[in-house]
Coordinates of C-alpha atoms and ligand atoms in Angstrom, one line a residue:
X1227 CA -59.0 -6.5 8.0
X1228 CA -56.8 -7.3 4.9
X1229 CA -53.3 -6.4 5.0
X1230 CA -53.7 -3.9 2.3
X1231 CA -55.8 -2.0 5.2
X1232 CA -53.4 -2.8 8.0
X1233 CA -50.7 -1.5 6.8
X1234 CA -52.3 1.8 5.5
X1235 CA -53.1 2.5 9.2
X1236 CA -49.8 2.4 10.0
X1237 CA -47.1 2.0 7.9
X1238 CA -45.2 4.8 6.7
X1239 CA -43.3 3.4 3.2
X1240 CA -39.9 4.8 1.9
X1241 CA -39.7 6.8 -0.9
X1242 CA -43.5 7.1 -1.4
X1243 CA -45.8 10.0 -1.5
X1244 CA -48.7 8.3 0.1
X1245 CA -51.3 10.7 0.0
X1246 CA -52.7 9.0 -2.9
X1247 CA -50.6 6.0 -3.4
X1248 CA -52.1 2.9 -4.6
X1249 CA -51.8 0.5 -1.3
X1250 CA -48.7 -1.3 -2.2
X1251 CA -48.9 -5.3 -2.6
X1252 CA -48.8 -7.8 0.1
X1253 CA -46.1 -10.6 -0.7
X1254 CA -46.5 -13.0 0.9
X1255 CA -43.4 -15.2 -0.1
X1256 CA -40.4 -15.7 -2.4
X1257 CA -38.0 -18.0 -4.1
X1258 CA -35.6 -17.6 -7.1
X1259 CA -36.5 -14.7 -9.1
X1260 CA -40.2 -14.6 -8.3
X1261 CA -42.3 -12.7 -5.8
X1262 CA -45.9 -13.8 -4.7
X1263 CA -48.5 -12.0 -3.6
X1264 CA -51.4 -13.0 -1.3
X1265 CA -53.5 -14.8 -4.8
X1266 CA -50.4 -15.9 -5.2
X1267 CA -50.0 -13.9 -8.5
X1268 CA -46.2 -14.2 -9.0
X1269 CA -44.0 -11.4 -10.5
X1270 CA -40.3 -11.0 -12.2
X1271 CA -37.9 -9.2 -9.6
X1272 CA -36.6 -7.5 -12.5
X1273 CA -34.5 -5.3 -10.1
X1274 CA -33.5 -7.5 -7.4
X1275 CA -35.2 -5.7 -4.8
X1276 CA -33.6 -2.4 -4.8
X1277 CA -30.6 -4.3 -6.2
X1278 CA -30.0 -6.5 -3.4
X1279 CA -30.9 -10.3 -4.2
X1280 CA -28.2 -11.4 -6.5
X1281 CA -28.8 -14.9 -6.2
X1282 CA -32.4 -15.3 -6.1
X1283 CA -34.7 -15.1 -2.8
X1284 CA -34.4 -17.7 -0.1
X1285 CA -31.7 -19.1 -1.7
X1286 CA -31.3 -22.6 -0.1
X1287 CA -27.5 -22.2 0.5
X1288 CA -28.0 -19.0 2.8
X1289 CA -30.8 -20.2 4.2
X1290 CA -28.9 -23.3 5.1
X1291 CA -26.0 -21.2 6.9
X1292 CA -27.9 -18.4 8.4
X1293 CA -30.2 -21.6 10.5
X1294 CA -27.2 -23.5 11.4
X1295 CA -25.6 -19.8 12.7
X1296 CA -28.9 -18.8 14.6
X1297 CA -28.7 -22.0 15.9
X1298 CA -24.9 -21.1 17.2
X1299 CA -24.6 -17.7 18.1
X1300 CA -27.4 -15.4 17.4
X1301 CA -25.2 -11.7 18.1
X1302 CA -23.2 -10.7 20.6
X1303 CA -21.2 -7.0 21.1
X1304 CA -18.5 -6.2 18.9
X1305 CA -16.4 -3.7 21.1
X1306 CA -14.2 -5.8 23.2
X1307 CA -15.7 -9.4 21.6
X1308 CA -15.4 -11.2 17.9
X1309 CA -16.9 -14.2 16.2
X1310 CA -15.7 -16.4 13.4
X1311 CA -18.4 -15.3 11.1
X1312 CA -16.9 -11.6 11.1
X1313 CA -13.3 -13.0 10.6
X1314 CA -13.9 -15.8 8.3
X1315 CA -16.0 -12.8 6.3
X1316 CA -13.3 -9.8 6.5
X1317 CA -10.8 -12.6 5.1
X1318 CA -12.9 -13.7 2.6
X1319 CA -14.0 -10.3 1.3
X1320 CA -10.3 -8.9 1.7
X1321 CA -9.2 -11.8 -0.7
X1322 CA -11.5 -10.9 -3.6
X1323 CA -10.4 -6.9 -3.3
X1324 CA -7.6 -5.1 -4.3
X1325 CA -4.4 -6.2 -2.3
X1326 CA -4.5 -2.4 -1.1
X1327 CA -7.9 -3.8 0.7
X1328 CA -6.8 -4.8 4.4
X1329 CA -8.9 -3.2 7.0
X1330 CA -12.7 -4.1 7.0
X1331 CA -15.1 -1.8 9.4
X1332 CA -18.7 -3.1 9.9
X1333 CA -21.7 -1.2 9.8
X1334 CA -25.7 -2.2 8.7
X1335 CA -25.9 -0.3 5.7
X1336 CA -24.9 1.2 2.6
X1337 CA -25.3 4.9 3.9
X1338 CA -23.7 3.7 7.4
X1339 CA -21.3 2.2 5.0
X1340 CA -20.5 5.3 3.5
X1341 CA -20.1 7.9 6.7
X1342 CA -18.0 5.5 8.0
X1343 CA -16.1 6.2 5.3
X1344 CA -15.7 9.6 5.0
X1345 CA -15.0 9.8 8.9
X1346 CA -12.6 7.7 8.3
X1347 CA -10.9 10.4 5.7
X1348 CA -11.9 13.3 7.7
X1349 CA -10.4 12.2 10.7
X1350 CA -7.2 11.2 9.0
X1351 CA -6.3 14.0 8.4
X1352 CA -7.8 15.3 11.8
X1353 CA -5.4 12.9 13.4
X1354 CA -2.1 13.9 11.4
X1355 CA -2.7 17.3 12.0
X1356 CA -3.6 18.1 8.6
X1357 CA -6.1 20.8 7.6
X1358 CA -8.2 18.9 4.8
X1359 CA -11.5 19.4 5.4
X1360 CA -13.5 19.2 1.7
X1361 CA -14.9 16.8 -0.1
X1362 CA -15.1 16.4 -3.6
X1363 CA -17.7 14.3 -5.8
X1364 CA -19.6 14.1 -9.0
X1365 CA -22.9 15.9 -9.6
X1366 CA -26.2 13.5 -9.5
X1367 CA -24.1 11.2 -7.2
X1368 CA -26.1 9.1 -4.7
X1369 CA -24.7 7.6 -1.7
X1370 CA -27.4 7.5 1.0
X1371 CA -30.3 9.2 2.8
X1372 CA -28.2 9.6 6.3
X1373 CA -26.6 13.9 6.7
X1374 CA -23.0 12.7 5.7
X1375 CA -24.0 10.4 2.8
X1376 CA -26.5 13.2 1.7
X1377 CA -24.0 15.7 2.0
X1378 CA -21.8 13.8 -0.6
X1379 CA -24.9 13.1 -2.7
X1380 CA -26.6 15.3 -5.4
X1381 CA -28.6 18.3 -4.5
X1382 CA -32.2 17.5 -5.8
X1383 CA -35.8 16.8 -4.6
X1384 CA -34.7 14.5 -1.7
X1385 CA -32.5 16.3 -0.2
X1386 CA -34.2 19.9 -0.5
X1387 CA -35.6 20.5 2.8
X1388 CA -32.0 19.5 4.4
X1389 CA -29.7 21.5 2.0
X1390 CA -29.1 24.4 4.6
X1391 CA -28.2 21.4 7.4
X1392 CA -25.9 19.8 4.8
X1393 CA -21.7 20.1 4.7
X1394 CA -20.5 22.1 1.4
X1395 CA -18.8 19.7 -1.0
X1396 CA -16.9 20.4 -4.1
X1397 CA -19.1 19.0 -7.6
X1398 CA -17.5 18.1 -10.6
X1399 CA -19.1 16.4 -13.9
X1400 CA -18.3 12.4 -14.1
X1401 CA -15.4 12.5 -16.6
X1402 CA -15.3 12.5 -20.8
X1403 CA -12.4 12.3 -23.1
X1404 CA -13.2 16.2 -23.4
X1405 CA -13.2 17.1 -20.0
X1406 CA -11.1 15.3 -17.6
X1407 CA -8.4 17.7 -18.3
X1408 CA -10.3 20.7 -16.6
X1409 CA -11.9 17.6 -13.8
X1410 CA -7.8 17.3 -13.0
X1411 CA -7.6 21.4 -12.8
X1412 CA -10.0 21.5 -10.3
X1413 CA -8.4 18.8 -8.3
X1414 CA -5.3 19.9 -8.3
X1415 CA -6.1 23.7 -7.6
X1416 CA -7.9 22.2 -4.5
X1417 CA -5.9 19.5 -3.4
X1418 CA -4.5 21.2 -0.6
X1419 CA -7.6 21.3 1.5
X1420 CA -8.7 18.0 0.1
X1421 CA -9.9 15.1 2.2
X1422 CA -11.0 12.9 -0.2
X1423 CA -13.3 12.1 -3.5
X1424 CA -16.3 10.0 -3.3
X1425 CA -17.9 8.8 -6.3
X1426 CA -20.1 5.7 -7.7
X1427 CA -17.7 3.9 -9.8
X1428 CA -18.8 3.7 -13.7
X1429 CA -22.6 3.7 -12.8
X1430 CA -24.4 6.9 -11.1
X1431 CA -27.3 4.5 -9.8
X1432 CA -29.9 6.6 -8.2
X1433 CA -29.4 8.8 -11.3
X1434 CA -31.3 7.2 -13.7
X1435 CA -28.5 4.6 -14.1
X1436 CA -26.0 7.1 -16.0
X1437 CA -22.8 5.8 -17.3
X1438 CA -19.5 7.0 -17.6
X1439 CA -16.2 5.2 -18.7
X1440 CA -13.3 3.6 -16.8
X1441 CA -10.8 5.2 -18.8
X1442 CA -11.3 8.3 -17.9
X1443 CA -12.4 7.5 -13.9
X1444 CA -8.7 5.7 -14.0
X1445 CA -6.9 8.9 -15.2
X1446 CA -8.9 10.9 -12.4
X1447 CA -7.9 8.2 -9.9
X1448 CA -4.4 8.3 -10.9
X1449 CA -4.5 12.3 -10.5
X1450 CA -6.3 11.7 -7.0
X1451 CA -3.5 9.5 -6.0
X1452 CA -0.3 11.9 -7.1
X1453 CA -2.4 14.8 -5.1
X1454 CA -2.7 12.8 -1.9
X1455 CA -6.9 12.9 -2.2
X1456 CA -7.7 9.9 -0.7
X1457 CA -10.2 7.8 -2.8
X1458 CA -13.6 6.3 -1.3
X1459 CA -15.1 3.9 -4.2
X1460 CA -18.5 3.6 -3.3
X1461 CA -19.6 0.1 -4.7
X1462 CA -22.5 0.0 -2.3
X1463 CA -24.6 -0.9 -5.7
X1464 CA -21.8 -1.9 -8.3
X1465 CA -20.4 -4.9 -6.2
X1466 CA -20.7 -8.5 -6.6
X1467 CA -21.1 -8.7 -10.0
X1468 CA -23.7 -5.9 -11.3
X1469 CA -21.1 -4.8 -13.9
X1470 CA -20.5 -7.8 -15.3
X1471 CA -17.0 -8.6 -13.0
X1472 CA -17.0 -9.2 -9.3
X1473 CA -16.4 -5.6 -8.7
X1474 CA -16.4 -2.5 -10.6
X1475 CA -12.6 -1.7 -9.6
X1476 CA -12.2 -5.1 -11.7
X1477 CA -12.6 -2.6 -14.4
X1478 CA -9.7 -0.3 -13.2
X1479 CA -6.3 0.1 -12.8
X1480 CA -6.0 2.4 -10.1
X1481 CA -7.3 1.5 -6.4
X1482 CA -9.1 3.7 -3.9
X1483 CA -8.2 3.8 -0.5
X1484 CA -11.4 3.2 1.0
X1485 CA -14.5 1.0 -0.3
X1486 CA -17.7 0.5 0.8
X1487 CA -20.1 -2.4 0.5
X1488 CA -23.8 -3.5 1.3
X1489 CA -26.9 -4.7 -0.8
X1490 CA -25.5 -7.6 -2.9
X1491 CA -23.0 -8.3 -0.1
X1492 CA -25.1 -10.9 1.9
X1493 CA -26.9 -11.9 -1.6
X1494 CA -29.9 -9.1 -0.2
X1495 CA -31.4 -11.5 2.5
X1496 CA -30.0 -9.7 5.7
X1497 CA -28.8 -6.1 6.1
X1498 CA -24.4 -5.8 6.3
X1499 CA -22.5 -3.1 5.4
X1500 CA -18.8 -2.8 5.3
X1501 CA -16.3 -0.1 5.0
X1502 CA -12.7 -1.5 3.9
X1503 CA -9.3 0.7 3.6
X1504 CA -5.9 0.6 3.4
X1505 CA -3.2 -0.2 6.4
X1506 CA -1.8 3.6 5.9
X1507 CA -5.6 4.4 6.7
X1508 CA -5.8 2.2 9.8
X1509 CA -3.0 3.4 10.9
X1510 CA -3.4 7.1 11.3
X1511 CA -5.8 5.7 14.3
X1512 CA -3.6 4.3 16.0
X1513 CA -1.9 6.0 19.1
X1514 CA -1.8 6.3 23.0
X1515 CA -3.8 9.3 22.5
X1516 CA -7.3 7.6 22.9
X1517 CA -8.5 10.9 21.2
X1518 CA -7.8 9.2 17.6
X1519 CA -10.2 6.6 18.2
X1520 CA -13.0 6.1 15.3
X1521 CA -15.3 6.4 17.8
X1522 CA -18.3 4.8 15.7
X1523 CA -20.5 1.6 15.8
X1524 CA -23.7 0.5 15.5
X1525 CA -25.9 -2.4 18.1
X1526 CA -25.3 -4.7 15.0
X1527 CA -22.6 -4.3 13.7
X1528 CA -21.2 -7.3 12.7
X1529 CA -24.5 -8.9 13.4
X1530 CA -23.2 -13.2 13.0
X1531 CA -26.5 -14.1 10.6
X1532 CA -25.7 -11.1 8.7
X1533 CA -21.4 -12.5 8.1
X1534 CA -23.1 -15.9 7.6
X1535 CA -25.4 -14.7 5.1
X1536 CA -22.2 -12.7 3.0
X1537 CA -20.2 -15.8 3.4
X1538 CA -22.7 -17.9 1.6
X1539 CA -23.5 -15.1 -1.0
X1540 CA -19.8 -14.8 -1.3
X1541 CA -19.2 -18.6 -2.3
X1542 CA -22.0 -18.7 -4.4
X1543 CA -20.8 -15.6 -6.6
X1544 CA -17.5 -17.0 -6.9
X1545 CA -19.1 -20.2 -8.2
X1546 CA -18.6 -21.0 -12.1
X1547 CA -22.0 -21.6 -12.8
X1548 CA -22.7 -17.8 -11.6
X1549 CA -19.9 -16.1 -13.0
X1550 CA -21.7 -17.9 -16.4
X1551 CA -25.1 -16.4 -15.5
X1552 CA -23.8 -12.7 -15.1
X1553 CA -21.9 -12.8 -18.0
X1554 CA -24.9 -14.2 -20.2
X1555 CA -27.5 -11.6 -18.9
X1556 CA -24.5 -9.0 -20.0
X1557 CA -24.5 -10.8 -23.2
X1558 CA -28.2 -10.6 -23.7
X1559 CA -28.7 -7.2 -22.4
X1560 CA -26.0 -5.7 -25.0
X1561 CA -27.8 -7.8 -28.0
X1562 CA -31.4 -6.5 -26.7
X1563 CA -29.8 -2.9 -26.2
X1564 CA -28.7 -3.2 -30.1
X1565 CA -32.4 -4.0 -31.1
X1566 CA -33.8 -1.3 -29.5
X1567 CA -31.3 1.6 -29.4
X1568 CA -32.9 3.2 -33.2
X1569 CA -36.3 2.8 -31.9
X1570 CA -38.0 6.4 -31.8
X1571 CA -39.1 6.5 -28.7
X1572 CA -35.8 5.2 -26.9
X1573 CA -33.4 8.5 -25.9
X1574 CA -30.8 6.7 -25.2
X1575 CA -30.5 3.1 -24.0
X1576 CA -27.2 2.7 -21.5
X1577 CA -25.9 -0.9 -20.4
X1578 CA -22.8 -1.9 -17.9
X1579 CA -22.9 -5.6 -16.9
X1580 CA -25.7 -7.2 -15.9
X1581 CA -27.5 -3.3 -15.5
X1582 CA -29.6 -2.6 -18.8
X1583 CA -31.4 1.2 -18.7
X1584 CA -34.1 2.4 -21.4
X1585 CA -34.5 5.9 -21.5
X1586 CA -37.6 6.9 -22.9
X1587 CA -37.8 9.8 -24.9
X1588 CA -40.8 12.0 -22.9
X1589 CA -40.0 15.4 -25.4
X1590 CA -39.8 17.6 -22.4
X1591 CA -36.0 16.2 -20.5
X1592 CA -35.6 13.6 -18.3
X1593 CA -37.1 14.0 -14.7
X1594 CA -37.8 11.5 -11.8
X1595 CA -41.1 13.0 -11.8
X1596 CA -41.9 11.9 -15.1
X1597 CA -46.1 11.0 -15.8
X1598 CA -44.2 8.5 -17.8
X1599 CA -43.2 6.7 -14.4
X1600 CA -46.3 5.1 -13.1
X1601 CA -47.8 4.5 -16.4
X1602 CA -44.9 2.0 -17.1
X1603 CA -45.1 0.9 -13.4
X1604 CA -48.6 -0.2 -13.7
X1605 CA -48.0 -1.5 -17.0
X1606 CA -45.2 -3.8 -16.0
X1607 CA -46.4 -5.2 -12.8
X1608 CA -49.8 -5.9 -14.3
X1609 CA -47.4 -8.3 -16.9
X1610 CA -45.9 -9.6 -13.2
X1611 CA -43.1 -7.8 -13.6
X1612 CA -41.3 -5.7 -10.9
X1613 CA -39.4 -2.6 -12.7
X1614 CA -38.9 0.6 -10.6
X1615 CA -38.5 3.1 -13.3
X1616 CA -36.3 6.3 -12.1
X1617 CA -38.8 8.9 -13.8
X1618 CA -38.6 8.1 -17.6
X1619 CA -36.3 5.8 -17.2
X1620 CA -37.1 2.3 -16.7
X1621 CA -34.0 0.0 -15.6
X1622 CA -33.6 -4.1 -15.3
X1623 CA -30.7 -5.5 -13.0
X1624 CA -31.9 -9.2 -12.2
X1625 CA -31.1 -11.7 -9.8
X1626 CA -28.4 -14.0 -11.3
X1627 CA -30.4 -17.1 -11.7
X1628 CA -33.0 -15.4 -13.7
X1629 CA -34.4 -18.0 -16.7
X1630 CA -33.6 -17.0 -20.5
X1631 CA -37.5 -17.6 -20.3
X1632 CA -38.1 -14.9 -17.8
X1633 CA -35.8 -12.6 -19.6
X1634 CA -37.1 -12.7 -22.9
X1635 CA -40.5 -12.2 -21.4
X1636 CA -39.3 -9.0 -19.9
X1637 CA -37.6 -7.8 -23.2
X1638 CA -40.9 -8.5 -25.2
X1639 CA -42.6 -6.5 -22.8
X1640 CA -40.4 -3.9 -22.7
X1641 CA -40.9 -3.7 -26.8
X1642 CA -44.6 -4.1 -25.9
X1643 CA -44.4 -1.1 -24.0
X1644 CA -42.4 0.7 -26.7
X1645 CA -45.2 0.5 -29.1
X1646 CA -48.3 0.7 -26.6
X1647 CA -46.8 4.2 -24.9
X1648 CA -46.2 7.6 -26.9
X1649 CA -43.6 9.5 -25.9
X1650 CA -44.3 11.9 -23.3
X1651 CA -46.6 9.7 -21.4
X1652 CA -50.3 9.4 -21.1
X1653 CA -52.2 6.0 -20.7
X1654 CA -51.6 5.4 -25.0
X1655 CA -55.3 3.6 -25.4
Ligands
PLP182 C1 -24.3 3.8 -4.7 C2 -25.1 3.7 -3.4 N1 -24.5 4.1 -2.2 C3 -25.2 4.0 -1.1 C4 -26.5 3.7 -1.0 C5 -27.2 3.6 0.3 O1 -27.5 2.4 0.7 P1 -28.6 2.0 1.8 O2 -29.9 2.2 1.0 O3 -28.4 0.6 2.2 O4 -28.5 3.0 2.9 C6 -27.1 3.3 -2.2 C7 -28.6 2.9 -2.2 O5 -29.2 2.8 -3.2 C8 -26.4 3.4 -3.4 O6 -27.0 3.1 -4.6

């Protein structure tokens, strides 16, 4: 049997309607920014891997440090035992976030990543003896598939059948010059029984990549901060360098209480999350009453290949010849935007960093469901390139070390496809 067959008798793939689905494509290795297949037909990563391989794959550096850890200590319990992987990490990690930054809380994913999070806010307050039990976040937020994470998340198609099982949150619109004066209203008219605001800083991912402006998330922190609403920046997607600077907050003035990390964080190769907060945070947790433990953890968390694999990642962002790459792909996504931006079949085209996002016009609104999605799918991957549109619109977030080469190819390709496609869909023969 081929794989192809092997894995349709039992695999069960994420995010994929598979009655129907076209059997998905055995890879059978990487390295840099290509993937190949079993006729070793390569393709762009043009989006990392669901955004997590900033430097490439099997980068040599992290491969390098995760064998010389398995070699040393493989994992070991994190309740009651440590490692220098997790320290040497937490230090590192801390010293590249906002001073405010000192606690760091391991878990294994983004979504773990973020319910650590907000049971860090809920029982905060819990443990002062404070009655702030809502959450507040923007509409079309995403910050995970686990209850907690979807309860903070959106209300759409993925989390329809749960909406009954999931905790009521308060929604407001990610800000604009014109409305973050009524955004502050509702915050302040709700502060009292606030716990905390969630939100994806200056890119709403999942979305469709939408964008909203730092100005305006700052004046919303800074109204957070006067009403005691503790901030959780979820930057699960943003860090290490997807908007152009090491982190999105890089971009603010204000800083959140809590942050929370994964993909990017061990450069994609092993899965790490982290929640970090502030000492005030910490603190609340602290007492003879063993009742205000955080009484949360995972089997790995903390897992030693997974710190070693940060640590690497971590040095090789912080390297000049990366910081050079992310801020040319920024410099050649906003010069590509420009070219394309009057074109009659691009809506609206949206760029932060390194992330550059085409929205096709379709004549009938912007849907995940779009026709439009597949058709551009298949279009791309038969040029070997990797895009995941979201619906109509299609989205490139490369690794780092992605050629000029490789990224002109995918530009022409996208124009390609601008001409070959009609709006609205349909196969454009
Ligand atoms: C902003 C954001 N938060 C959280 C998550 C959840 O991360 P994970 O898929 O690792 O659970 C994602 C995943 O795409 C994300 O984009």
């Amino acid at each position: 049997m081929t794989l192809t067959e092997r894995d349709h008798q039992h695999i069960w793939h994420p995010y994929t309607q598979q009655h129907g689905a076209k059997p998905p494509v055995p890879i059978i290795s990487a390295k840099g920014s290509y993937l190949y297949d079993e006729q070793d037909r390569r393709y762009i990563d043009a989006v990392s891997s669901w955004w997590v391989i900033i430097h490439g794959h099997s980068h040599p550096y992290i491969v390098e440090k995760v064998t010389a850890q398995l070699r040393k200590l493989d994992q070991v319990i994190f309740a009651g035992f440590t490692h220098e992987p997790a320290i040497e990490l937490g230090e590192k990690l801390l010293s590249i976030l906002p001073a405010n930054q000192q606690k760091v809380f391991y878990t294994d994913n983004g979504s773990t990543a973020i319910e650590v999070a907000l049971k860090m806010c809920l029982q905060y307050w819990f443990n002062k003896g404070i009655k702030r039990k809502k959450v507040i976040t923007f509409f079309n937020g995403y910050h995970g598939d686990t209850f907690g994470a979807m309860s903070v998340s959106g209300r759409n198609a993925w989390t329809a059948p749960f909406d009954s099982f999931l905790f009521e949150v308060i929604f407001i619109d990610t800000p604009t010059p014109s409305n973050i004066e009524s955004l502050k209203d509702v915050i302040s008219e709700n502060a009292h029984d606030l716990a905390c605001f969630i939100y994806e800083p200056l890119v709403q991912g999942s979305a469709g990549m939408l964008m909203y402006g730092a100005l305006e998330l700052d004046e919303l922190m800074a109204h957070c901060r006067i009403n005691n609403v503790l901030m959780i920046q979820d930057e699960v997607f943003t860090g290490f360098g997807r908007t152009g600077t090491n982190f999105a907050t890089d971009h603010l003035i204000t800083k959140p209480d809590l942050m929370c990390f994964s993909k990017g964080l061990t450069g994609g190769t092993m899965p790490l999350g982290i929640t970090t907060c502030t000492t005030d945070i910490h603190q609340a947790f602290l007492s003879e009453n063993k009742l205000k433990t955080l009484f949360h953890g995972h089997s790995f968390t903390a897992n030693p290949l997974a710190c070693a694999a940060a640590l690497a990642s971590i040095e090789l962002l912080l390297r000049d010849t990366t910081q050079l790459s992310i801020k040319n792909i920024s410099h050649r996504h906003a010069a590509f935007a420009l070219k394309i931006q009057k074109h009659p079949k691009v809506k609206e085209v949206r760029q932060t960093g390194t992330i550059l996002a085409i929205e096709w016009e379709t004549g009938s609104g912007t849907s995940y469901f779009s026709e439009l999605r597949n058709v551009l799918y298949d279009f791309f991957l038969e040029k070997g390139i990797l895009m995941r549109p979201l619906g109509n619109v299609i989205y490139i977030l490369p690794p780092y070390c992605i050629s000029n080469d490789d990224l002109t190819y995918i530009y022409d390709q996208i124009k390609n496809a601008l001409e070959i496609f009609p709006a609205g869909g349909g196969n454009g023969k």
